[in-house]
């Protein structure tokens, strides 16, 4: 006859065994063995390319993805090596990163913070990505940067021009190679003073969202510093496609200069409207009326067509630059895809290489080691001349280009001409500059996760 | 049991089992295999999204499925719930429970205001009114209310935030928790080549989803639910019998708004940030799609629809050309390139196209949504039951 009575001792024993059994699997999990999030263990390392593939910035996203694929090819030793040959740091060998073959996963940010974070999270949680890069909007960049900080991976920002990314929303795990609104303003002001004089009345039309605000603030501050007067600053809805009702009051205001703090489709439409209204043929206060577009991109210039002729703006990089790095990049990009790269492609390509190089120099994929390797890192040969990754805010400081719509373009890619390469000293600011979140903004400390 | 009929209880138990075992069900392939790397969906973020958008769709279905009032602005309540929740975390405590409660309350109040005005009209006019309110909320959040909503860059918990009830070290960035348990705590179980992730945040969200689901069943089966079906069937006839339908529709509107607020609060609890995009009109349209895809007026349908759409958004959209080439690498070059060229437009950035095709197929061939598909398959393979039997278990018969 079998007894099934439970004794106290028996129960304790069973409980202990069952408890150990439940706890056992935790010992063998990947988490407990790793020193940081997604430590690459095999012969390969995964990078996450999170770009807008649908939505308003899909064109930029597609170009970014091309650049990333090119970067991976070069890192793995394929192709002609591109900027790896001109890069001042020689740590990269063309054998992947730290001998591990570079693999990548892609995602679609849809230019929405939620979708971008979901996509980045899946790269981190599912695909084991060690670094996330990309994006084509400041809202997305700030959101994904915060996510990477929490998760303990590195974020190399793509196209994001708002001051906040490395200003008040800066994070220790996040880095930006692209320039920002402040730099646009600082670079433009002297050129504008030369071309149009120091006695002008400016009228701002500003896209009603965060990037518009920081750009308006930056351009206002730098033009007022050289003597310009700001007559009015009007916010326009982001969804606006016809700006004629905003253009009409400009002429009555007594302003002789119009600043369009617009980007993408907004800028294409507002500039077209302004030109159609004949603003550029007008004379106000005895001066020719002028229009300025603080942030230019080739894709926008293409959209605005002949209307951009002679209009000043700033840009991070342009394919007609004649330094060795730019030439090498344009050559390998052009060979592979048949057309020159955009500034979005350039900045993301450089970011991918800079990350890989930082890992090589640090000798580890640990985010904190990478942060240390990138902070205060000076390099050259990636276009834009000598560049510094500043330690205080993880912003790259380099020459900024002031460009002008070309009067007689040779091809559909040759729409902008470089007017001046503004030296880096002119666009440098203090890390606690009021436009950058003031003294309160801080990077926090690096987070390796796990 | 639990005040439910046997069939409903069985359905609830099936949902309980499915949600609890989701990490197994969603990771059917070995982690390192090509199929696993692409199609496994059992990672915390996506599982959380499944149940949270499930809640959103269940709530929407209480309004749309029962009363037939098609709201095109429910994302606004999701957004209001999110903003309320994140402010609660920034100001008061990092515990997620008060944040979620605030999300529900604020969304409820906002839904009361919007519903009070919008429900004066019916049909397309009602839809357009709700759409207008939602777009207005989006525009406010995106620009005008930037000091409160953070504008385009949204709101996050920052190192300068000092919630009153949480003792944070200076400079420390607070993290959402449930009485000290981090939402991101995961337990990984490796069985052979398989890897299953059990995430605390997911189970908290799943717990809320089960409660929501249970409440929805009770509402569907209550006299109140019957009244809502009567509204859908013929409102004029109701007025003639001396019944004023508006308090009922308004109650349904507020309840579904609170469901949306719960979903918004949970989104913040799982991932501490809120941005205006989640209020954009396409987000409102998405929940309509989820409900219709799954099966309008059914209990389980909206959850299935939410799962299907989120799966495609997160999994299909990540398949790129390289992955396709990998799949077909064993085939001869010509065929490989041909297959990749054929399939590529439907995955990656073309995932919307696949979604559209599936949606069309469902609307044309399965008017009852995925639920009807499931029922047809069950009828094909299962025991040949009397026709009405299986239907009642999940589908509430339309009132018409």
Short mmCIF file of N, CA and C in Angstrom, two decimals, chain A residues 58 76 98 131 137 224-225 249 267 288 306 420:
data_model
loop_
_atom_site.label_atom_id
_atom_site.label_comp_id
_atom_site.label_asym_id
_atom_site.label_seq_id
_atom_site.Cartn_x
_atom_site.Cartn_y
_atom_site.Cartn_z
N UNK A 58 11.09 59.72 -47.00
CA UNK A 58 11.51 58.43 -47.54
C UNK A 58 12.69 58.57 -48.51
N UNK A 76 33.82 45.67 -44.40
CA UNK A 76 34.12 44.25 -44.57
C UNK A 76 35.20 44.00 -45.62
N UNK A 98 36.80 44.81 -35.26
CA UNK A 98 37.52 43.92 -34.33
C UNK A 98 37.54 42.49 -34.87
N UNK A 131 24.56 48.71 -32.07
CA UNK A 131 24.52 50.14 -32.31
C UNK A 131 23.35 50.45 -33.24
N UNK A 137 14.74 63.07 -38.77
CA UNK A 137 13.87 64.05 -38.12
C UNK A 137 14.34 64.18 -36.69
N UNK A 224 20.60 89.38 -35.94
CA UNK A 224 20.43 90.59 -35.13
C UNK A 224 21.76 91.05 -34.57
N UNK A 225 22.64 90.09 -34.28
CA UNK A 225 23.95 90.44 -33.74
C UNK A 225 24.75 91.27 -34.73
N UNK A 249 1.28 89.43 -46.57
CA UNK A 249 1.60 90.42 -45.53
C UNK A 249 3.07 90.81 -45.48
N UNK A 267 9.30 73.90 -47.54
CA UNK A 267 10.21 74.87 -48.12
C UNK A 267 9.99 74.96 -49.63
N UNK A 288 17.09 95.57 -53.06
CA UNK A 288 16.44 94.43 -53.70
C UNK A 288 15.94 93.48 -52.62
N UNK A 306 13.85 75.89 -60.52
CA UNK A 306 14.55 77.13 -60.86
C UNK A 306 14.40 78.19 -59.78
N UNK A 420 30.84 79.72 -49.58
CA UNK A 420 31.90 79.87 -48.60
C UNK A 420 31.93 78.66 -47.69
#
